[in-house]
Short mmCIF file of C-alpha atoms in Angstrom, two decimals:
data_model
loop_
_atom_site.label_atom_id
_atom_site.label_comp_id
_atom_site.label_asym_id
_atom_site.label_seq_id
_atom_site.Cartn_x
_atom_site.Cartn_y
_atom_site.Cartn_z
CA UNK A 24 7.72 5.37 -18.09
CA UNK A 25 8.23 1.46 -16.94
CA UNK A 26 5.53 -0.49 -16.87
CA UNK A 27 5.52 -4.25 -14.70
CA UNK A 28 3.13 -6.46 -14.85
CA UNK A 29 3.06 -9.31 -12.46
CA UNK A 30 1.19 -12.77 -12.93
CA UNK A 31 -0.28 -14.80 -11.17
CA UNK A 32 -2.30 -12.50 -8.45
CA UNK A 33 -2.61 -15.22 -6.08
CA UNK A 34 -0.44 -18.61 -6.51
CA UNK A 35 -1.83 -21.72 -4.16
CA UNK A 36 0.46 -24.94 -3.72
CA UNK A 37 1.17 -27.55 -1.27
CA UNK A 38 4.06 -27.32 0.83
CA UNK A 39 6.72 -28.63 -0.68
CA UNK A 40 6.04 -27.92 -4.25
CA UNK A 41 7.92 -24.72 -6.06
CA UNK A 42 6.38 -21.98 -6.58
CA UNK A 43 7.14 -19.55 -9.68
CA UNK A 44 6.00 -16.26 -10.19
CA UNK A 45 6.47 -13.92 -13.55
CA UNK A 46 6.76 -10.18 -14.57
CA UNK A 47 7.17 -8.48 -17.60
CA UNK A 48 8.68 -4.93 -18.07
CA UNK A 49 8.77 -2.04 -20.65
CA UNK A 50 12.11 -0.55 -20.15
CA UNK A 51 14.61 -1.98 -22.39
CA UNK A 52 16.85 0.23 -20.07
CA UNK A 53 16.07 -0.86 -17.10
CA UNK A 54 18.72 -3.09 -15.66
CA UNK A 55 18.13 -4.24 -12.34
CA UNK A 56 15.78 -6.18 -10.38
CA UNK A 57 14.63 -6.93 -6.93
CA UNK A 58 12.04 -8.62 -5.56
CA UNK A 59 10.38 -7.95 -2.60
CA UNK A 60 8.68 -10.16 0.04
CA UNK A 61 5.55 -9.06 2.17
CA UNK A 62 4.02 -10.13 5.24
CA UNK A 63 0.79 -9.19 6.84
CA UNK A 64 1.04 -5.71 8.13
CA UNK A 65 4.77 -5.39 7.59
CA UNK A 66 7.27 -3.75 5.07
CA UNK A 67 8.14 -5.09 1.65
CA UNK A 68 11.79 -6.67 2.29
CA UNK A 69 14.25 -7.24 -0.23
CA UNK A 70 14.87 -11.27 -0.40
CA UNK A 71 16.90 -11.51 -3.89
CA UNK A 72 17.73 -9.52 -6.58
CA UNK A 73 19.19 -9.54 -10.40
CA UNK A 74 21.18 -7.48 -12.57
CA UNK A 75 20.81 -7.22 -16.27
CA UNK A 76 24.52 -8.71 -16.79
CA UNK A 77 23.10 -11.64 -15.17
CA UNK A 78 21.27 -14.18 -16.63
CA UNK A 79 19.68 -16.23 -13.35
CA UNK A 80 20.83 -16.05 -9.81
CA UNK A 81 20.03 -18.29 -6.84
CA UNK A 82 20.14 -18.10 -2.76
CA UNK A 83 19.36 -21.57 -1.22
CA UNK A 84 15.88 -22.38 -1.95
CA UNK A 85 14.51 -18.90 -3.91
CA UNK A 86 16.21 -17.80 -7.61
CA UNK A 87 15.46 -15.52 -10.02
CA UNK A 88 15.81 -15.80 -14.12
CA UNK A 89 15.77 -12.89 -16.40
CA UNK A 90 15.52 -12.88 -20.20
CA UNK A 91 16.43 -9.38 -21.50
CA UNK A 92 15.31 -9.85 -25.26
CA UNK A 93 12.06 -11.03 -23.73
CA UNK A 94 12.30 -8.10 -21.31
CA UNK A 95 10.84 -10.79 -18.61
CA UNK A 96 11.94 -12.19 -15.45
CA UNK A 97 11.02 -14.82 -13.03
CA UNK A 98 10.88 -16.13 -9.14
CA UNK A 99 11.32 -19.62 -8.77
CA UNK A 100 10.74 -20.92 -5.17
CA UNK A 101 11.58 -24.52 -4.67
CA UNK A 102 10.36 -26.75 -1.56
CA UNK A 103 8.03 -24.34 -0.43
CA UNK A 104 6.94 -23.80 3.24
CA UNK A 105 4.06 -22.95 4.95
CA UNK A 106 6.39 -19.72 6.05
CA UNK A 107 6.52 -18.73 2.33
CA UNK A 108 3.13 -17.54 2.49
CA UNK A 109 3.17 -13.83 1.67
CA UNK A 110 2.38 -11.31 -1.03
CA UNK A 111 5.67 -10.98 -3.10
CA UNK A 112 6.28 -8.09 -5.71
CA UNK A 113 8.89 -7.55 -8.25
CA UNK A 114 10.01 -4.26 -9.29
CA UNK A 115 12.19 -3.06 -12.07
CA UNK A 116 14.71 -0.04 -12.32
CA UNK A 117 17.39 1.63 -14.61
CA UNK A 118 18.30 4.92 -16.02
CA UNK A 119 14.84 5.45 -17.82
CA UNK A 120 13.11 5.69 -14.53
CA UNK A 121 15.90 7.47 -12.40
CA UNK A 122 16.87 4.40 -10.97
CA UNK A 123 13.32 4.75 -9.11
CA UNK A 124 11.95 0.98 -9.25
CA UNK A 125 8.27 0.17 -10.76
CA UNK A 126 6.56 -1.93 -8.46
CA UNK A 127 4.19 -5.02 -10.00
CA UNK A 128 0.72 -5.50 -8.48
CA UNK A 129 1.57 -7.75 -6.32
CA UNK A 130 1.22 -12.02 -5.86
CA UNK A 131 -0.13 -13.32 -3.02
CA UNK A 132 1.54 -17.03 -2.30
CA UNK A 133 -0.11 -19.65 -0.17
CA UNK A 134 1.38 -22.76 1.14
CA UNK A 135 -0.85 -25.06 2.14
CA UNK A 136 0.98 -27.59 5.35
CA UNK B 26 17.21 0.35 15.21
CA UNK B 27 19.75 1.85 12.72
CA UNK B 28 17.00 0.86 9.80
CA UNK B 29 14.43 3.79 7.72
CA UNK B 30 11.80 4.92 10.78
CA UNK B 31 8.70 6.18 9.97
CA UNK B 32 5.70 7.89 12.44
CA UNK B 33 3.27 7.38 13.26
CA UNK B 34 2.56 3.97 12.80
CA UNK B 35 -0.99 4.15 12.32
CA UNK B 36 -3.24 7.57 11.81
CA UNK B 37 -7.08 7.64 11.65
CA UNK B 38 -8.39 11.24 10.62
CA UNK B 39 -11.27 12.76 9.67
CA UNK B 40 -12.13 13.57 5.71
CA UNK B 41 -11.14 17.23 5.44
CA UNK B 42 -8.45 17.38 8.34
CA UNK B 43 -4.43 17.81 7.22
CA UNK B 44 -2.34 15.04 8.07
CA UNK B 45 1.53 14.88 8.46
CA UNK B 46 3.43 11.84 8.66
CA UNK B 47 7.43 12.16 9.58
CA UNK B 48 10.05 9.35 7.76
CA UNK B 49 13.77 9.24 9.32
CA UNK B 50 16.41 7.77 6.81
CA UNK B 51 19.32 5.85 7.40
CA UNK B 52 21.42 8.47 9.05
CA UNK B 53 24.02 7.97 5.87
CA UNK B 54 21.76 8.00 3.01
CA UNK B 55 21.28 10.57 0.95
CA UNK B 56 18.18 9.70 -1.26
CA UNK B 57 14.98 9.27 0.59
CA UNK B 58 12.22 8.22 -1.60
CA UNK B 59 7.74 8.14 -0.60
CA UNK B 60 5.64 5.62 -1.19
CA UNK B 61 2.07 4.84 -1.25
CA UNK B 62 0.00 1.09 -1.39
CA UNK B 63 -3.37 0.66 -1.38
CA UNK B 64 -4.79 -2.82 -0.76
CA UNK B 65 -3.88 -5.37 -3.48
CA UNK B 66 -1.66 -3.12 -5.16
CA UNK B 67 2.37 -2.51 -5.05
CA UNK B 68 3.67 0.70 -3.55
CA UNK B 69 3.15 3.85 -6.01
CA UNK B 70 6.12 6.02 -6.19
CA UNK B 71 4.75 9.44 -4.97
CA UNK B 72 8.43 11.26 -4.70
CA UNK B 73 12.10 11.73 -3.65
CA UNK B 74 14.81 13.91 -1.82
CA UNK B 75 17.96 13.76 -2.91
CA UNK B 76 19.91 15.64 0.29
CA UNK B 77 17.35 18.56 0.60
CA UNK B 78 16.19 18.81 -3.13
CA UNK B 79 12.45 17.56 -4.17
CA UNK B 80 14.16 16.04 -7.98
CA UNK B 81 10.75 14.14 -9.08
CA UNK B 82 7.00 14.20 -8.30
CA UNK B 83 4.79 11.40 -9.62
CA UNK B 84 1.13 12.90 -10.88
CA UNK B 85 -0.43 10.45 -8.36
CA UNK B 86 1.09 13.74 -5.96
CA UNK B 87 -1.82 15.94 -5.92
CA UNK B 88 -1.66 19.39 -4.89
CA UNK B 89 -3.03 18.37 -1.48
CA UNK B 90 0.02 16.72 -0.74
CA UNK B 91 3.37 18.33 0.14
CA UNK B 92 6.58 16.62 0.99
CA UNK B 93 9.77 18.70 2.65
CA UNK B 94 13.21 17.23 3.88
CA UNK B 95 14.73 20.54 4.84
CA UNK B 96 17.86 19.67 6.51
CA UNK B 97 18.58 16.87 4.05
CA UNK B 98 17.38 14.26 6.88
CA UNK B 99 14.07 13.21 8.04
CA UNK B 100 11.14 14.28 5.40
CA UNK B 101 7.80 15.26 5.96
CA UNK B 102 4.56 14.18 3.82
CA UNK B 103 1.82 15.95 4.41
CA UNK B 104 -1.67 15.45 2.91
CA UNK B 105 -4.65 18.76 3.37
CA UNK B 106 -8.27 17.99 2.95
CA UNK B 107 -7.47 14.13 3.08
CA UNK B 108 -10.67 12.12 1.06
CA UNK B 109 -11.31 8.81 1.89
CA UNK B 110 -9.30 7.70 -1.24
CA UNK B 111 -6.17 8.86 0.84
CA UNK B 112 -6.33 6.05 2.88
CA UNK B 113 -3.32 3.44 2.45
CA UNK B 114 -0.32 3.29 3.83
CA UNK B 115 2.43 5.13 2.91
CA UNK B 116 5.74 3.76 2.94
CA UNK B 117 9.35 5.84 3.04
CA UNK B 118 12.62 4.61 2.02
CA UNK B 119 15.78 5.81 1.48
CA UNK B 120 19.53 4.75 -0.27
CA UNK B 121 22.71 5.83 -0.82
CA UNK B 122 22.82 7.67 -4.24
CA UNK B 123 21.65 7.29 -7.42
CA UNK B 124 22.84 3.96 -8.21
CA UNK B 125 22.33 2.60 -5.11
CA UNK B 126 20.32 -0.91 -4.98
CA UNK B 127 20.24 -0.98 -1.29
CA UNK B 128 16.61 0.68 -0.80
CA UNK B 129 15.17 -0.25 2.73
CA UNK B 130 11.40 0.28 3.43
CA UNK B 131 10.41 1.93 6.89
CA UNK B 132 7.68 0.39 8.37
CA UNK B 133 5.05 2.59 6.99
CA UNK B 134 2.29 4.87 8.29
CA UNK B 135 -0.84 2.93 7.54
CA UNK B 136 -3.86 6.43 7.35
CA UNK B 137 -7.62 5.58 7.23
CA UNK B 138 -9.79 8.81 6.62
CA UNK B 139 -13.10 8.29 7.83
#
């Protein structure tokens, strides 16, 4: 089955700074990509997403890169805010898996006002 | 709230006492998929429903654990002789079929077995 592994566990900057976090993946089938944001005590929410057509896509101030022949992919968060701060998880998903996604472990972002 | 619900909200048990924990989909969606994280980890898939079918069971699904979505709507988890290593919180989501990337989260049961 997939395997993800996420890295860093826990990512500390100073508001302001960007942030980047990286998985890798098994697959070579799977072909899509969400990542997921998550508060204290609250759900994982879906804040962007790529496709394996894709090569990077961007919303405002978060965007994520993916390298197929590398089978790895990447959040890039740019002028980070203290509001940023939350454990974010990237998942991967594709006919190998039954379009179920494979969760990382997890990294756990702190902005620092 | 039109989003996945999912009861209760929080559930402290005894070890050796049966738990059940109910998940509502999106009233449209036809896949609704179980969940469970532990602390520091991302959510586990434990197993889906597509309309009334059970289609896939992860090995982390013991045979204490039983899951049922009999009209093809809200599902049921329930865990027998929960162990302290049952406690996490279990998460439901759902989508609209297979291909579906729209996968919403409810807000999860969070169980501690003391």
């Amino acid at each position: 089955g997939e395997n993800v592994e996420q890295h860093p566990s826990t990512l500390s900057v100073q508001e302001g700074d960007s942030a980047v976090i990286k998985c890798t993946y098994s697959d070579s089938a799977s072909n899509y990509f969400p990542w997921y944001k998550q508060e204290l005590g609250k759900r994982p929410q879906l804040i962007i997403d790529i496709r394996s057509n894709v090569g990077e896509k961007k919303d405002q101030r978060i965007a994520v890169t993916l390298n197929k022949t590398a089978k790895h992919f990447s959040l890039h968060i740019t002028e980070t805010q203290p509001e940023d701060s939350a454990v974010y998880f990237c998942a991967a998903s594709g006919p190998g898996g039954s379009y179920i996604p494979t969760f990382g472990r997890g990294t756990s972002l702190i902005v620092h006002p | 709230d039109t989003g996945v619900s999912q009861n209760p909200r929080h559930k402290i048990t005894k070890r050796g006492q049966n738990v059940t924990f109910r998940c509502d989909p999106i009233s449209e969606h036809n896949r609704l998929y179980w969940y469970r994280q532990t602390l520091g980890q991302g959510p586990e898939f434990l197993t889906y429903f597509q309309n009334e079918a059970q289609l896939e069971k992860s090995r982390l699904l013991s045979d204490r654990f039983s899951a049922e979505r009999p009209k093809g709507s809200f599902s049921t988890l329930e865990i027998q002789r929960t162990e302290q290593g049952d406690s996490a919180m279990y998460l439901c989501a759902s989508s609209l079929g297979s291909g579906s990337e729209y996968r919403p989260f409810g807000q999860g049961t969070r169980l501690t077995v003391v």
